[in-house]
Coordinates of C-alpha atoms and ligand atoms in Angstrom, one line a residue:
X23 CA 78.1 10.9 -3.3
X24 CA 81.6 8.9 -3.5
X25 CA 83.4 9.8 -7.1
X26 CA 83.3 6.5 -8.9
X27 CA 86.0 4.7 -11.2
X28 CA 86.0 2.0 -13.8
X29 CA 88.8 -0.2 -12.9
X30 CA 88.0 -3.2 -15.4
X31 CA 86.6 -4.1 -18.5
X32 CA 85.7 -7.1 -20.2
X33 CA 83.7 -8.1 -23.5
X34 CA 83.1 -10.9 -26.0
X35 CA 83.4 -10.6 -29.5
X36 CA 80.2 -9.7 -31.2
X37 CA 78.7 -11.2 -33.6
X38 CA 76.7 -14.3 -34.6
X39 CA 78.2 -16.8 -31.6
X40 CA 75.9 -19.8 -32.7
X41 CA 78.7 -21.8 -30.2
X42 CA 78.0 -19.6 -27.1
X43 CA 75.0 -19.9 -25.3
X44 CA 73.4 -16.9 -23.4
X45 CA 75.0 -17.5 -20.1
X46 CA 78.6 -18.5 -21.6
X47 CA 78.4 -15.1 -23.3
X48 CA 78.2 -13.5 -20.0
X49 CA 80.2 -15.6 -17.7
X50 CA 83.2 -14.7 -20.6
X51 CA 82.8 -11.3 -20.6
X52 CA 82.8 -10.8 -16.3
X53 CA 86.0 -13.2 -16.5
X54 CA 87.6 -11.1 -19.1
X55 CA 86.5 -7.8 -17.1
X56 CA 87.9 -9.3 -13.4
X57 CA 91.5 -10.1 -15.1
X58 CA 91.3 -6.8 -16.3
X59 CA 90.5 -5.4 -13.1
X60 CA 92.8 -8.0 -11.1
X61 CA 89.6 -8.3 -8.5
X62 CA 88.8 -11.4 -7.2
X63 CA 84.9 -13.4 -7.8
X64 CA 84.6 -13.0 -3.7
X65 CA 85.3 -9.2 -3.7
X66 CA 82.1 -8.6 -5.9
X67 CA 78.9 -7.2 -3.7
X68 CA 76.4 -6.9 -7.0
X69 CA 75.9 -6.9 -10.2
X70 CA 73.4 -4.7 -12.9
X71 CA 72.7 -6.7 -15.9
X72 CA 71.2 -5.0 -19.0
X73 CA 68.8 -6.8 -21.7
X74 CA 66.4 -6.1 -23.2
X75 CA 64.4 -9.2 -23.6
X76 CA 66.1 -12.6 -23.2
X77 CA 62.5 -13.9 -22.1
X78 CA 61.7 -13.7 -25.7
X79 CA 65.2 -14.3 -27.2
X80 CA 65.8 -16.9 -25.9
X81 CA 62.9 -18.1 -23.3
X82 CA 64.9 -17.5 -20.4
X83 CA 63.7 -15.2 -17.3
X84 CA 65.0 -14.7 -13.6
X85 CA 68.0 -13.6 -15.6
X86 CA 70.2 -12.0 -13.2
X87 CA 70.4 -15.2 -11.0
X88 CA 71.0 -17.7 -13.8
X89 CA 73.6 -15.7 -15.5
X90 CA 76.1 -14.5 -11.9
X91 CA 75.4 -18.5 -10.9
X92 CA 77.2 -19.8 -14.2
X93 CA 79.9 -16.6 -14.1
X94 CA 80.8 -18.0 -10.2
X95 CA 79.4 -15.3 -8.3
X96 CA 76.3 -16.9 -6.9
X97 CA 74.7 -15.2 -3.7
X98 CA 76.2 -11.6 -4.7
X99 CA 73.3 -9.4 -5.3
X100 CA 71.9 -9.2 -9.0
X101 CA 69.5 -7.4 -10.8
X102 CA 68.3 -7.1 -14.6
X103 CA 68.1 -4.1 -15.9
X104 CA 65.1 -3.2 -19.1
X105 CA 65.4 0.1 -21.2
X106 CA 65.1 -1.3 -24.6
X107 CA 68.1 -0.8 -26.6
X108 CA 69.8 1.8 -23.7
X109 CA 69.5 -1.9 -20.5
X110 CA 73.2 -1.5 -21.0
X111 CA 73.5 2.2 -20.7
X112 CA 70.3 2.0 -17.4
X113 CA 72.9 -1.0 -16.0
X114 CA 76.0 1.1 -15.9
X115 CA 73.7 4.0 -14.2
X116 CA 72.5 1.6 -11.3
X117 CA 75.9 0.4 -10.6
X118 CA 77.4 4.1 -11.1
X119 CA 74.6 4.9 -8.6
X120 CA 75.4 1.6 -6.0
X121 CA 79.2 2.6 -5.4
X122 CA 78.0 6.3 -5.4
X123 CA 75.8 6.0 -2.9
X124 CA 78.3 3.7 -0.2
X125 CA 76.4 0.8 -0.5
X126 CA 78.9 -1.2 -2.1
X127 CA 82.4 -0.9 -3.0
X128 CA 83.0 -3.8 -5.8
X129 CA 80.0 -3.6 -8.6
X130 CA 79.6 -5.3 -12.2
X131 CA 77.8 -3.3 -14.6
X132 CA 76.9 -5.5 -17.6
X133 CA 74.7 -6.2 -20.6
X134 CA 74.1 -9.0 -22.8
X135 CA 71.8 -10.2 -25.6
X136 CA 71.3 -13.6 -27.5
X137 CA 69.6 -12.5 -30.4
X138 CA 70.4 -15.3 -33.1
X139 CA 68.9 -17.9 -30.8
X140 CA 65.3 -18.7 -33.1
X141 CA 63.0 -16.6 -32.5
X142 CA 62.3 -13.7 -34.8
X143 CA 64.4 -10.4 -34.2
X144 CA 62.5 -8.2 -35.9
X145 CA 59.1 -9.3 -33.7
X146 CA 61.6 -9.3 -30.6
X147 CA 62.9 -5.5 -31.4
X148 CA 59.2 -4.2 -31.8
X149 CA 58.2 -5.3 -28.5
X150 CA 60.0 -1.6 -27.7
X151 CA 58.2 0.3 -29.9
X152 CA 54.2 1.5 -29.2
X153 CA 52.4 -1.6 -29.4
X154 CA 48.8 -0.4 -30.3
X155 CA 50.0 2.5 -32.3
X156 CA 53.1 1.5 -34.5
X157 CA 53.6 -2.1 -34.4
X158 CA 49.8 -3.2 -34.6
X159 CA 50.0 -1.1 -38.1
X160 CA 52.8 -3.2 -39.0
X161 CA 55.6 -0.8 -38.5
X162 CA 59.1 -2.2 -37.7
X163 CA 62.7 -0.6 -36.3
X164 CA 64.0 -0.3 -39.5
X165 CA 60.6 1.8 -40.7
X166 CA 60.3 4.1 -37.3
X167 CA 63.9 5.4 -37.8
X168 CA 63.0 5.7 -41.9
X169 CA 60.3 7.8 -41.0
X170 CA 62.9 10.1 -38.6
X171 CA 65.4 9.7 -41.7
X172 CA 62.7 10.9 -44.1
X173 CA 61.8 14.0 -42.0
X174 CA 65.1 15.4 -41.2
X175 CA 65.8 15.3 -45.0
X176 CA 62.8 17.4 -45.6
X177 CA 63.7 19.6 -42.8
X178 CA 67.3 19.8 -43.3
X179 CA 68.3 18.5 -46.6
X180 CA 69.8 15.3 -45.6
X181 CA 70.6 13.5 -48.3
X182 CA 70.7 9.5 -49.4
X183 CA 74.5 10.4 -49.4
X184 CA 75.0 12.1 -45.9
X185 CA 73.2 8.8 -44.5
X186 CA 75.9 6.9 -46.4
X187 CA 79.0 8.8 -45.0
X188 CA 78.0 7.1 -41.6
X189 CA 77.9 3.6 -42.7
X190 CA 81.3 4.3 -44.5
X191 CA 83.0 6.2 -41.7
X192 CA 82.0 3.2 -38.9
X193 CA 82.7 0.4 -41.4
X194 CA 86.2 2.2 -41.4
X195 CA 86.8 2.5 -38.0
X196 CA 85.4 -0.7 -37.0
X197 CA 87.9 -2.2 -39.2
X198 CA 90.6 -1.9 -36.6
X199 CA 88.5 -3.0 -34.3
X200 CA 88.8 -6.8 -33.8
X201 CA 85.4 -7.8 -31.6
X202 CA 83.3 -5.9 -34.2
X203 CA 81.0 -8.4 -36.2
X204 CA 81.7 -6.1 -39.6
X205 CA 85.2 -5.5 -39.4
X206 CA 85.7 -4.2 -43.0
X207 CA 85.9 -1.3 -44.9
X208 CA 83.2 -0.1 -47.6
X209 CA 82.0 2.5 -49.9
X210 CA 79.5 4.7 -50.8
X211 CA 78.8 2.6 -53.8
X212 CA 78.2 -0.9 -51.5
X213 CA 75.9 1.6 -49.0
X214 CA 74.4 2.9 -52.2
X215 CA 73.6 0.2 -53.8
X216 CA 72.7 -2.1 -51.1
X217 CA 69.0 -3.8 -50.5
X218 CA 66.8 -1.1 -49.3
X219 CA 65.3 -2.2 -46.0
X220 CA 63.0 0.8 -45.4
X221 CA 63.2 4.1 -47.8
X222 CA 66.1 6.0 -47.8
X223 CA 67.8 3.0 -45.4
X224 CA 69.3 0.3 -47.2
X225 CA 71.0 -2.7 -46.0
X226 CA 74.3 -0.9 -44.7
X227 CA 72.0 2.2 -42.8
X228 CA 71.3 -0.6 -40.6
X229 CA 73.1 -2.1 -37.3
X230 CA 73.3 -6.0 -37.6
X231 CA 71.5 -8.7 -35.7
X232 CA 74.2 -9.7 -33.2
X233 CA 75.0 -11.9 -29.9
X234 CA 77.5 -10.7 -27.1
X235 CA 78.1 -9.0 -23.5
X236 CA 79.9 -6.7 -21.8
X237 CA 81.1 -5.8 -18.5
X238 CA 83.1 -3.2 -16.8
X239 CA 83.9 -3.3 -12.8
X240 CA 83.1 0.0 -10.5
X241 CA 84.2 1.0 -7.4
X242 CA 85.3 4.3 -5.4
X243 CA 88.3 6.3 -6.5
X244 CA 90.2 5.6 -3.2
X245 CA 90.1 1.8 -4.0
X246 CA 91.3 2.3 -7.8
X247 CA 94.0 4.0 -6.7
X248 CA 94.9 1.6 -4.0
X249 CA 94.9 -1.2 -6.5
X250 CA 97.3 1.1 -8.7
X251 CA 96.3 0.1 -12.1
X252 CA 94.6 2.5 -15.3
X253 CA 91.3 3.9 -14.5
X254 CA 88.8 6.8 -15.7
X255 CA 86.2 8.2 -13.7
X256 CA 82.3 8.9 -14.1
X257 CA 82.1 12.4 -14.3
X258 CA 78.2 12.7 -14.9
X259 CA 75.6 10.8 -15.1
X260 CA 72.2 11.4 -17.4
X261 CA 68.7 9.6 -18.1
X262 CA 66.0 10.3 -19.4
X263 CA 62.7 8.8 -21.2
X264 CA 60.2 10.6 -23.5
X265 CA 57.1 9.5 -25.3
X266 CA 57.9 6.0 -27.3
X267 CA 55.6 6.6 -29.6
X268 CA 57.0 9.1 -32.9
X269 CA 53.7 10.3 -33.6
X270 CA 53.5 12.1 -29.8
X271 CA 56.4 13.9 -30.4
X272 CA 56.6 17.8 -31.7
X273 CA 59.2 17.3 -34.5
X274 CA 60.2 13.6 -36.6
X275 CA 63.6 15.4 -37.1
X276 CA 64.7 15.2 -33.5
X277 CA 65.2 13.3 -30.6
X278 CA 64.6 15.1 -27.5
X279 CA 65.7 12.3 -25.4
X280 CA 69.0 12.5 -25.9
X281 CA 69.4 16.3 -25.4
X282 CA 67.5 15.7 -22.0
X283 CA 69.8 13.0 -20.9
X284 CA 72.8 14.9 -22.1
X285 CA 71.8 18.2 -20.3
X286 CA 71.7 16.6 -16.8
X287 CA 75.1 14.4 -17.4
X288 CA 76.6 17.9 -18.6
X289 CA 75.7 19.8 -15.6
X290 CA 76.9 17.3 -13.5
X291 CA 80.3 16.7 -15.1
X292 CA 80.4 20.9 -15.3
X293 CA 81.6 20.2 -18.9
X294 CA 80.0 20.5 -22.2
X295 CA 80.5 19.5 -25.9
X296 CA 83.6 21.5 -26.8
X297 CA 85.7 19.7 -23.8
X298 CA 84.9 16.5 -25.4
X299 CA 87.6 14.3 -27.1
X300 CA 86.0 11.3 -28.0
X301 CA 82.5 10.0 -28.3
X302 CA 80.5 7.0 -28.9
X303 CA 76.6 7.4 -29.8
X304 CA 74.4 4.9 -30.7
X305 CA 74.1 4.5 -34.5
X306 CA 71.4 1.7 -34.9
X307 CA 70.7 3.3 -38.0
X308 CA 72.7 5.8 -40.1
X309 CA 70.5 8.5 -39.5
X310 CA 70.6 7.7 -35.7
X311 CA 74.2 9.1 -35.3
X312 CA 73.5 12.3 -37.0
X313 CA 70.4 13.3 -35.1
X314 CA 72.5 12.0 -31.6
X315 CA 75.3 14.1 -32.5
X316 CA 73.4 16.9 -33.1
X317 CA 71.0 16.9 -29.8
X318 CA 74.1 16.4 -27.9
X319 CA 74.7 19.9 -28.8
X320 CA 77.8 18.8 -31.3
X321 CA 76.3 20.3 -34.5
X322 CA 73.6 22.8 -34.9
X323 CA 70.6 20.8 -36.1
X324 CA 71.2 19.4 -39.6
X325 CA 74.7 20.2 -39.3
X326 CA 76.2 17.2 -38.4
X327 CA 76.0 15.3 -42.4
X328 CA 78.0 18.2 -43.4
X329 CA 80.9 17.7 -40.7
X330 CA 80.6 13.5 -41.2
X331 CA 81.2 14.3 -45.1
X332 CA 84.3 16.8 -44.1
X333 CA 86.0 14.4 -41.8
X334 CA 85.2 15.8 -38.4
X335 CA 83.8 12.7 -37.4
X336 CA 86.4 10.4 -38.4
X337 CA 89.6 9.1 -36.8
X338 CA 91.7 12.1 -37.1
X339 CA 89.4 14.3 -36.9
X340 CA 88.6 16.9 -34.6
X341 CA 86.1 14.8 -32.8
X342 CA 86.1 11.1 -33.7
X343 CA 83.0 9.8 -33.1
X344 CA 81.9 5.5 -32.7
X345 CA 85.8 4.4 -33.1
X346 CA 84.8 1.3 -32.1
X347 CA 82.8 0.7 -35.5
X348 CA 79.4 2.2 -33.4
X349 CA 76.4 -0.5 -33.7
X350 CA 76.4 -0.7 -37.3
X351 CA 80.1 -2.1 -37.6
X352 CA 80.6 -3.5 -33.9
X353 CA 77.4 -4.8 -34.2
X354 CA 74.0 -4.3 -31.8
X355 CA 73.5 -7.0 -28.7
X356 CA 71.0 -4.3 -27.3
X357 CA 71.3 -5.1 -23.9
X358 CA 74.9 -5.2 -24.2
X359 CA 75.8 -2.2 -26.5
X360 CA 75.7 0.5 -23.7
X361 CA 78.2 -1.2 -22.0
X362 CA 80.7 -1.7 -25.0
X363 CA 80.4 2.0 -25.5
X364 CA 81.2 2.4 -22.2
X365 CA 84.7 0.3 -22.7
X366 CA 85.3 1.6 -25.8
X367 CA 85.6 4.8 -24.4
X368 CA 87.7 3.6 -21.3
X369 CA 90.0 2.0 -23.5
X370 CA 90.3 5.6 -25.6
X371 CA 91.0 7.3 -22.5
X372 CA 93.9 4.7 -21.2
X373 CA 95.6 4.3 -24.1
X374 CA 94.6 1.0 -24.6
X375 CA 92.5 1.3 -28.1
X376 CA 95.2 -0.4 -30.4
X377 CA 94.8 0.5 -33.8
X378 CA 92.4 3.0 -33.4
X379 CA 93.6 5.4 -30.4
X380 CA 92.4 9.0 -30.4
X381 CA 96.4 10.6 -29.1
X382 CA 95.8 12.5 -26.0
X383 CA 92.0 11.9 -25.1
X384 CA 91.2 13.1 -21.7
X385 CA 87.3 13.7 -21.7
X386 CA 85.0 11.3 -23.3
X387 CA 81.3 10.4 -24.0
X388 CA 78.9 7.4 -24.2
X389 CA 75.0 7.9 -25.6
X390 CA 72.7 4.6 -25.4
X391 CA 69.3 4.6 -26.3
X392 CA 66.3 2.9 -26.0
X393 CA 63.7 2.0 -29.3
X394 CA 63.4 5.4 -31.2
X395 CA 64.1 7.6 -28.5
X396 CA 61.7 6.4 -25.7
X397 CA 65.0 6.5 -23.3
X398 CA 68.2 7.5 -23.1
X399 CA 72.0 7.2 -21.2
X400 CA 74.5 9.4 -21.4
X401 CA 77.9 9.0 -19.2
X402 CA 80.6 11.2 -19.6
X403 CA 84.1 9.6 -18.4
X404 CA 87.4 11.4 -17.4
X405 CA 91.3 10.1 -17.2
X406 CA 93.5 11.7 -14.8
Ligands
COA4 N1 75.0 -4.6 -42.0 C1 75.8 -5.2 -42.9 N2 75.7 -6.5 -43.3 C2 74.6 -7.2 -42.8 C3 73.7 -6.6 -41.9 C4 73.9 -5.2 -41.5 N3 73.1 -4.6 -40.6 N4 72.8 -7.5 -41.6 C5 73.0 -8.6 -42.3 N5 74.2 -8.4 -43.0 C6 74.7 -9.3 -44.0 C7 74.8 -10.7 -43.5 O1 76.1 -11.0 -42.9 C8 74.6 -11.6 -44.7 O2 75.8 -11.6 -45.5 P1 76.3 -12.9 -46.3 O3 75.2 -13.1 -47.3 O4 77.6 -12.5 -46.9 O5 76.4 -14.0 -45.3 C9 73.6 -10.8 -45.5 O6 73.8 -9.4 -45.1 C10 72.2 -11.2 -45.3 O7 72.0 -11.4 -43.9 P2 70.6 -11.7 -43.2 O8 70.9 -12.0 -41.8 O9 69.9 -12.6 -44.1 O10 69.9 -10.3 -43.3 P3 68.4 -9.9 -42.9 O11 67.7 -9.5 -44.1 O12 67.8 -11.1 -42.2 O13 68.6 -8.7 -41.9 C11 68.5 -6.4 -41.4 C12 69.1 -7.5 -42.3 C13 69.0 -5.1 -41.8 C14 66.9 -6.4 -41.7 C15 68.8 -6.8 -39.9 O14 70.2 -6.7 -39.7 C16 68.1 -5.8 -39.0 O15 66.9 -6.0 -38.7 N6 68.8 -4.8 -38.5 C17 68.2 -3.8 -37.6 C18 68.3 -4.3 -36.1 C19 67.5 -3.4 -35.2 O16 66.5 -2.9 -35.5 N7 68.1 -3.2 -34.0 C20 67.5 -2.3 -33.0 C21 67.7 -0.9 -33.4 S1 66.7 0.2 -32.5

């Protein structure tokens, strides 16, 4: 296997983009990434596209030909990539795997997701959960990850104020992040206080409804360095899937998929959690970032409120985690989030995260997943 780099990034602002239509968003974000990169559209052999489901979005299949056509790469080889909420995260890992392998040398990894675009969101998201058992007894996103809120309280004494910290602490960060579609600061009191949407989550437990893409450009280590410009390198490499369904699974209060997908990208990068500077995980719901954080092998389980409410977590602390604003202040394009944790990462590592930059990050970490745990990514990235 060929070490791989990522030599460019690109992204769109998230948010609701009622002006940009599916394939502008996409076509903006590989532009952005190949000035970045200072590649040119002929260089590129293939491109991975994550989404989760722009067929009922937006009503638009055979995805990955529509989308390189109106970005000016038509004839390169494409493919759409589905893993629920981790397509950006299974993208990144088919392109990682591409350049790896020999079979190409220039390779978009990308995501993208049209989600204000009509049709319901809610019905669109529950197409990953277990159709016959969850959804046909009316259960939604919001209520699957209430449940795995619920049962990590009981086990662990979470409380309605540990959830909170999250939301605060992302809202924060996110701030000083200029694509995210929340960029402001809040309190406990507006988290508190805030519509419930499924008990203990309320309004502000919750990652948005949000349009945008994402790219970032591999290719081998002996051509980033030819080309002389910043770039970090994939280190390791982790998937994994699990049952989707909550009530096949041991224990509510976990999320097995993750620790799977983080023990193979471990091994492979020959690091593990205390070499890590920097970390993105995905915090669709509040809850969702402490149970990551903790199968990641961060926190002992039920630990993780505790350092979130001391400041670990935060910019400045010892390990700031989502300094992007995660999902629920960046905002949530599914397809495209495991990508934008991807850049936001690269960015950390090469200086480049304005406003926000964790001071000597060399090591860093990316954790996408799919529905409630029915799949997981997890890339670890390194900066010479
Ligand atoms: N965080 C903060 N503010 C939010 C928000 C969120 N997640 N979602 C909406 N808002 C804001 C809107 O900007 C709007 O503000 P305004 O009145 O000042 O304009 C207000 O709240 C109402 O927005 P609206 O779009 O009507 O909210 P909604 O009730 O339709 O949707 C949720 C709110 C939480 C139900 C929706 O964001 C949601 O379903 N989130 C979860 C998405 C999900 O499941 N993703 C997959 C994860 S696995």
């Amino acid at each position: 296997m060929r070490e791989v780099a990522v030599i460019g990034t690109g992204m769109t602002k998230f948010g609701e983009l009622w002006d940009s239509p599916l394939r502008d968003l996409y076509a903006e974000a590989v532009a952005d990434c190949l000035k970045d990169a200072g590649v040119k559209r002929d260089q590129i052999q293939s491109a991975w596209i994550g989404c989760m489901t722009s067929g009922l979005f937006n009503g638009q299949e055979h995805l990955a030909s529509i989308l390189t056509d109106y970005a000016g790469l038509s004839g390169i080889a494409a493919t759409r990539v589905e893993s629920a909420c981790a397509s950006g995260g299974a993208a990144f890992r088919a392109g990682w795997l591409e350049v790896a392998s020999g079979a190409s040398d220039f390779v978009l990894a990308g995501g993208v997701e049209k989600m204000n675009d009509g049709a319901d969101a809610t019905y669109c998201l529950s197409t990953a959960a277990d159709q016959e058992y969850e959804v046909y007894h009316g259960v939604t996103f919001p209520g699957l990850y209430a449940m795995i809120a619920k049962a990590h309280m009981h086990k662990h004494g979470t409380t309605r104020e540990d959830l909170a910290a999250v939301a605060v602490k992302n809202h924060k960060h996110g701030a000083r992040n200029p694509r995210a579609q929340f960029p402001t600061e809040i309190t406990m009191d507006t988290v508190l206080n805030a519509v419930t949407v499924s008990t203990p989550l309320g309004l502000f437990d919750c990652s948005p409804v949000s349009d945008g893409a994402a790219t970032v450009l591999l290719a081998p280590v002996e051509v980033a360095e030819d080309l002389g410009r910043p770039y970090v390198t994939v280190k390791g490499s982790g998937h994994a899937t699990d049952s989707i369904a909550l009530h096949d699974r041991s224990d509510l209060a976990s999320i097995p998929v993750v620790k799977k997908a983080a023990e193979k990208a471990y091994a492979m990068a020959g690091v593990g959690p205390k070499d890590i500077d920097v970390v993105e995980v995905h915090d669709c719901f509040t809850i969702a970032e402490l149970v990551c954080l903790e199968e990641l092998g961060f926190f002992e389980p039920g630990q993780a409120a505790a350092a979130t409410k001391a400041g670990t977590t935060a910019l400045g602390g010892d390990l700031p985690v989502n300094t992007s604003g995660g999902l629920k202040s960046k905002g949530h394009p599914v397809g495209a989030t495991g990508i934008a944790q991807i850049i936001e990462i690269v960015e950390q590592l090469t200086g480049r995260a304005e406003g926000r930059q964790v001071e000597g990050a060399k090591i860093g970490l990316a954790q996408n997943m799919g529905g409630s745990g029915g799949s997981s990514t997890v890339h670890i990235l390194e900066v010479s």
